[in-house]
XYZ file of C-alpha atoms in Angstrom:
348
model
C 6.908 4.448 6.246
C 8.501 3.961 9.712
C 6.968 1.178 11.756
C 5.540 2.489 15.055
C 7.026 1.360 18.353
C 5.075 -0.612 20.917
C 5.243 2.435 23.204
C 3.529 4.581 20.541
C 0.764 1.996 20.226
C 0.407 1.932 24.014
C 0.242 5.741 24.162
C -2.527 5.865 21.572
C -4.606 3.320 23.511
C -3.766 4.656 26.972
C -2.446 1.328 28.268
C 0.941 0.009 29.378
C 3.657 -0.981 26.916
C 3.974 -4.323 28.734
C 0.356 -5.147 27.869
C 0.933 -4.245 24.212
C 4.123 -6.321 24.106
C 2.435 -9.374 25.645
C -0.450 -9.264 23.148
C 1.732 -8.699 20.075
C 4.033 -11.576 21.023
C 0.989 -13.861 20.895
C -0.921 -12.181 18.042
C -2.261 -15.543 16.846
C -3.565 -16.577 20.261
C -7.012 -16.160 21.867
C -8.327 -12.587 21.845
C -9.881 -10.576 24.663
C -11.557 -7.318 23.664
C -8.423 -5.424 24.766
C -6.146 -7.727 22.775
C -8.312 -7.353 19.672
C -8.186 -3.560 20.060
C -4.391 -3.616 20.405
C -3.924 -5.746 17.282
C -6.342 -3.642 15.218
C -4.633 -0.405 16.296
C -1.208 -1.883 15.552
C -2.323 -2.812 12.037
C -3.820 0.635 11.418
C -0.568 2.282 12.520
C 1.463 0.060 10.173
C 3.059 -2.192 12.816
C 4.428 -5.421 11.339
C 2.827 -8.209 13.352
C 5.103 -11.230 13.893
C 4.366 -14.178 11.639
C 3.624 -17.496 13.312
C 5.210 -20.755 12.251
C 2.828 -23.470 11.135
C 3.151 -27.164 11.809
C 5.171 -27.786 8.652
C 7.728 -25.139 9.594
C 8.090 -26.517 13.131
C 8.879 -30.071 12.054
C 12.579 -30.705 12.590
C 14.283 -27.372 13.182
C 17.592 -28.722 11.910
C 16.096 -29.799 8.594
C 14.200 -26.533 8.124
C 17.382 -24.494 8.557
C 18.610 -26.070 5.342
C 15.398 -25.480 3.407
C 15.706 -23.037 0.508
C 12.607 -21.426 -0.975
C 12.525 -19.399 -4.170
C 10.729 -16.122 -4.828
C 10.174 -15.047 -8.433
C 9.325 -11.333 -8.571
C 8.028 -10.403 -12.021
C 7.865 -6.636 -12.540
C 6.769 -4.392 -15.438
C 9.452 -3.566 -17.986
C 9.319 0.107 -17.048
C 10.332 0.530 -13.423
C 8.765 3.449 -11.582
C 7.947 4.189 -7.952
C 4.416 2.995 -8.763
C 5.484 -0.357 -10.214
C 8.115 -0.972 -7.509
C 5.848 -0.501 -4.493
C 4.048 -3.866 -4.562
C 7.097 -6.088 -5.353
C 9.140 -4.459 -2.596
C 6.425 -5.072 -0.010
C 6.097 -8.689 -1.165
C 9.871 -9.085 -0.846
C 9.857 -7.605 2.652
C 7.081 -9.922 3.835
C 8.657 -13.053 2.347
C 12.106 -12.154 3.697
C 10.783 -11.554 7.212
C 8.822 -14.815 7.164
C 11.819 -16.807 5.917
C 14.047 -15.335 8.616
C 11.522 -16.098 11.369
C 11.266 -19.719 10.184
C 15.036 -20.232 9.770
C 14.671 -20.665 5.998
C 16.843 -19.444 3.155
C 15.169 -17.384 0.413
C 16.550 -17.203 -3.114
C 15.099 -14.212 -4.986
C 14.961 -13.858 -8.771
C 13.877 -10.596 -10.395
C 12.497 -10.768 -13.926
C 10.682 -8.324 -16.189
C 7.386 -9.207 -17.842
C 8.986 -9.314 -21.310
C 11.733 -11.670 -20.105
C 9.169 -13.840 -18.335
C 7.204 -14.135 -21.583
C 10.320 -15.673 -23.168
C 10.202 -18.667 -20.792
C 8.807 -21.269 -23.186
C 10.816 -24.393 -22.319
C 12.240 -25.991 -19.152
C 15.690 -24.690 -20.096
C 14.374 -21.115 -19.930
C 13.336 -21.434 -16.271
C 15.818 -19.563 -14.011
C 18.720 -21.883 -13.218
C 18.223 -21.669 -9.451
C 14.672 -22.988 -9.757
C 15.888 -26.004 -11.710
C 18.222 -27.064 -8.909
C 17.130 -29.557 -6.281
C 18.420 -27.231 -3.570
C 15.328 -25.025 -4.036
C 12.391 -26.872 -2.475
C 9.573 -24.670 -3.778
C 8.832 -21.321 -5.395
C 6.590 -18.334 -4.670
C 5.401 -16.694 -7.891
C 4.582 -12.979 -7.818
C 3.560 -10.661 -10.640
C 2.091 -11.071 -14.105
C 3.350 -14.252 -15.729
C 2.207 -16.074 -18.838
C 0.202 -19.212 -18.117
C 2.828 -21.348 -19.858
C 5.565 -19.823 -17.695
C 3.668 -20.714 -14.533
C 2.989 -24.220 -15.830
C 6.676 -24.808 -16.630
C 7.894 -23.709 -13.205
C 5.145 -25.660 -11.441
C 6.132 -28.794 -13.363
C 9.567 -28.653 -11.734
C 8.868 -27.406 -8.213
C 5.969 -26.993 -5.756
C 4.615 -23.479 -6.231
C 2.333 -20.955 -4.560
C 0.896 -18.043 -6.537
C 0.664 -14.615 -4.907
C -2.166 -12.207 -5.814
C -2.893 -13.774 -9.203
C -4.718 -16.752 -10.670
C -3.935 -18.508 -13.932
C -6.613 -20.101 -16.164
C -6.369 -23.867 -16.382
C -3.795 -24.239 -13.595
C -4.657 -25.749 -10.225
C -2.301 -24.459 -7.561
C -2.263 -22.859 -4.135
C -3.027 -19.137 -4.170
C -2.583 -16.522 -1.456
C -3.940 -13.126 -2.348
C -6.548 -10.446 -1.937
C -10.260 -10.725 -1.274
C -11.233 -8.520 -4.220
C -14.975 -9.182 -3.975
C -15.256 -7.926 -0.411
C -13.052 -4.917 -1.160
C -15.102 -3.820 -4.188
C -18.282 -4.268 -2.180
C -16.927 -1.870 0.459
C -16.105 0.764 -2.162
C -19.480 0.497 -3.908
C -21.276 0.637 -0.554
C -19.465 3.838 0.408
C -20.198 5.429 -2.947
C -23.868 4.514 -2.630
C -23.948 6.082 0.841
C -22.678 9.295 -0.776
C -25.638 9.230 -3.153
C -24.025 7.700 -6.242
C -26.319 5.503 -8.330
C -24.421 5.309 -11.639
C -20.993 3.834 -10.985
C -18.591 2.826 -13.757
C -15.656 0.411 -13.895
C -12.362 1.300 -15.587
C -9.289 -0.853 -16.126
C -6.163 -0.614 -18.233
C -5.183 -4.268 -18.726
C -8.307 -6.433 -18.988
C -6.408 -9.733 -19.152
C -4.879 -9.241 -15.693
C -6.583 -11.621 -13.268
C -6.933 -8.933 -10.590
C -8.748 -6.645 -13.062
C -11.244 -9.376 -13.912
C -11.811 -10.485 -10.314
C -12.428 -6.883 -9.267
C -14.792 -6.450 -12.195
C -16.691 -9.563 -11.084
C -16.890 -8.119 -7.581
C -18.102 -4.812 -8.998
C -20.972 -6.454 -10.902
C -21.878 -8.537 -7.847
C -21.852 -5.440 -5.616
C -24.136 -3.534 -7.993
C -26.612 -6.428 -7.955
C -26.483 -6.744 -4.166
C -27.172 -3.040 -3.681
C -29.869 -2.667 -6.312
C -27.803 -0.526 -8.671
C -27.973 -0.764 -12.464
C -25.094 -2.266 -14.431
C -24.317 -0.251 -17.573
C -22.049 -1.867 -20.147
C -21.322 1.564 -21.634
C -19.756 2.494 -18.274
C -17.527 -0.596 -18.298
C -14.323 0.412 -20.050
C -11.526 -1.862 -21.291
C -13.168 -5.118 -20.186
C -15.245 -6.463 -23.085
C -13.457 -4.542 -25.833
C -10.069 -2.909 -25.170
C -10.456 0.769 -26.046
C -6.801 1.806 -26.262
C -6.350 5.552 -26.647
C -10.113 6.093 -26.629
C -10.583 4.589 -23.158
C -10.263 7.799 -21.143
C -12.339 9.669 -23.740
C -15.142 7.152 -23.218
C -14.906 7.748 -19.477
C -15.183 11.515 -19.999
C -18.250 11.014 -22.215
C -19.825 8.741 -19.592
C -19.339 11.374 -16.877
C -21.030 13.978 -19.044
C -23.851 11.477 -19.553
C -24.385 11.161 -15.801
C -21.968 8.521 -14.478
C -20.918 10.081 -11.171
C -18.314 7.650 -9.809
C -15.681 5.185 -11.008
C -14.174 2.032 -9.563
C -10.727 1.599 -11.142
C -8.868 -1.716 -11.260
C -5.830 -0.176 -9.561
C -4.492 3.193 -8.485
C -2.392 3.658 -11.619
C -5.388 3.767 -13.950
C -7.343 5.793 -11.378
C -4.664 8.484 -11.601
C -4.946 8.288 -15.418
C -8.644 9.110 -15.131
C -8.135 11.921 -12.623
C -5.449 13.464 -14.846
C -7.728 13.396 -17.895
C -10.746 14.650 -15.961
C -8.729 17.631 -14.745
C -7.651 18.350 -18.322
C -11.306 18.371 -19.384
C -12.304 20.684 -16.529
C -14.020 17.905 -14.564
C -13.145 18.241 -10.892
C -12.372 15.333 -8.571
C -14.205 14.887 -6.215
C -16.509 17.877 -6.715
C -17.856 16.681 -10.086
C -16.979 12.982 -10.109
C -15.647 10.452 -7.593
C -12.790 8.043 -8.344
C -11.661 4.967 -6.367
C -8.681 2.677 -6.881
C -6.809 -0.261 -5.388
C -3.357 -0.868 -3.873
C -2.739 2.426 -1.990
C 0.095 3.711 -4.180
C 1.705 7.109 -3.491
C -0.195 9.943 -5.185
C 1.787 11.733 -7.940
C 2.322 15.475 -7.601
C -0.906 17.389 -8.108
C -3.099 14.318 -7.621
C -5.548 13.874 -4.726
C -5.090 11.001 -2.301
C -7.391 8.285 -3.607
C -10.097 6.375 -1.845
C -8.413 3.023 -2.275
C -7.724 -0.374 -0.754
C -4.528 -0.972 1.196
C -3.660 -4.666 1.065
C -1.588 -6.358 3.802
C 0.993 -7.417 1.207
C 3.632 -8.352 3.770
C 1.143 -10.656 5.496
C 0.122 -12.139 2.136
C 3.753 -12.957 1.323
C 4.319 -14.449 4.791
C 1.215 -16.620 4.432
C 2.529 -17.672 1.023
C 5.710 -18.940 2.682
C 3.626 -20.976 5.140
C 1.424 -22.386 2.387
C 4.481 -23.325 0.328
C 5.979 -25.190 3.288
C 2.694 -27.039 3.688
C 2.650 -27.910 -0.015
C 6.225 -29.243 0.191
C 5.329 -31.414 3.194
C 1.893 -32.453 1.882
C 2.203 -32.694 -1.917
C -1.066 -34.641 -2.284
C -3.181 -32.025 -0.497
C -5.905 -30.387 -2.611
C -4.998 -26.875 -3.856
C -6.213 -24.131 -1.535
C -6.906 -20.428 -1.839
C -6.513 -17.856 0.948
C -7.821 -14.305 0.524
C -6.896 -11.387 2.781
C -9.187 -8.459 3.448
C -7.959 -4.999 2.553
C -8.371 -1.764 4.497
C -10.321 1.115 2.939
C -8.333 4.355 2.770
C -10.814 7.234 2.630
C -8.555 9.606 0.691
C -9.811 12.805 -0.938
C -11.108 11.554 -4.278
C -14.773 10.896 -3.469
C -17.677 13.039 -2.394
C -21.444 13.492 -2.673
C -23.088 13.432 -6.089
C -23.039 16.783 -7.845
C -25.074 18.018 -10.764
C -22.340 18.261 -13.388
């Protein structure tokens, strides 16, 4: 999507372009009500706000120009427009941040099956074994042992994932707040029986969103039904979507899906069974992926992935300069996209 110009932002707000330019140049500075409105509108329109260098990046400009950071982008074995969307946005954010901080960025692409084969230090990508790479950003689904091996050789920051048993810096998404927003909106539409559906229960994002889902139900006085939780406790394989269909016919009126891909799976199967979305059942997802042909635009969460990657660069620089600092975690809020996949409860 084309990034809007500062003039377009100014036109929408009815103010001068000079005012917009002045605020966006100092997006991290103190905010007046006008400045806050400009920044919020810019974000909504998809404007890429300039990243700001932290103290670590400002120390010794000459030295930082020689700093090389690594970015490991792990992608699913089958590449589609759906699976490419998130890695490409991560790459764009990290590249922009590196350029703004006068850093070099070495990027390694690897599929999940190849990443699973990293079982010894010799299997780690050659570039990440060289002293010229000061630290590595890790993005995508990686085996715990793979993460541990790379972390043993270089300072690392994890993007959008967490790994059991490994203490490291993480920059990612605030899943709990995002799920709470979705459940709240569904409740406002009259939904009282809301299910949770995922495709890969071992993925950390699927589990963190499930935890947020259970917490949101408790906060809003809604009943948790294990029968409406699919592919979490016991992977259901081919029967997963059939269980979801049965649950809808039993009265479950809305679904929170771990990501847009499995939400589209549900919508596709519901349509096949004559269950209309959103007239008969509501479906929500995560990640704001493009809707396939014939699919409704989902109510979903659009994450600021470019900002997450840029913050990861900053956190990695801080880790390199302060190796003894306690591991930290930074979570970004997502923006709810209303879409066309939810509606009031119907009597199916």
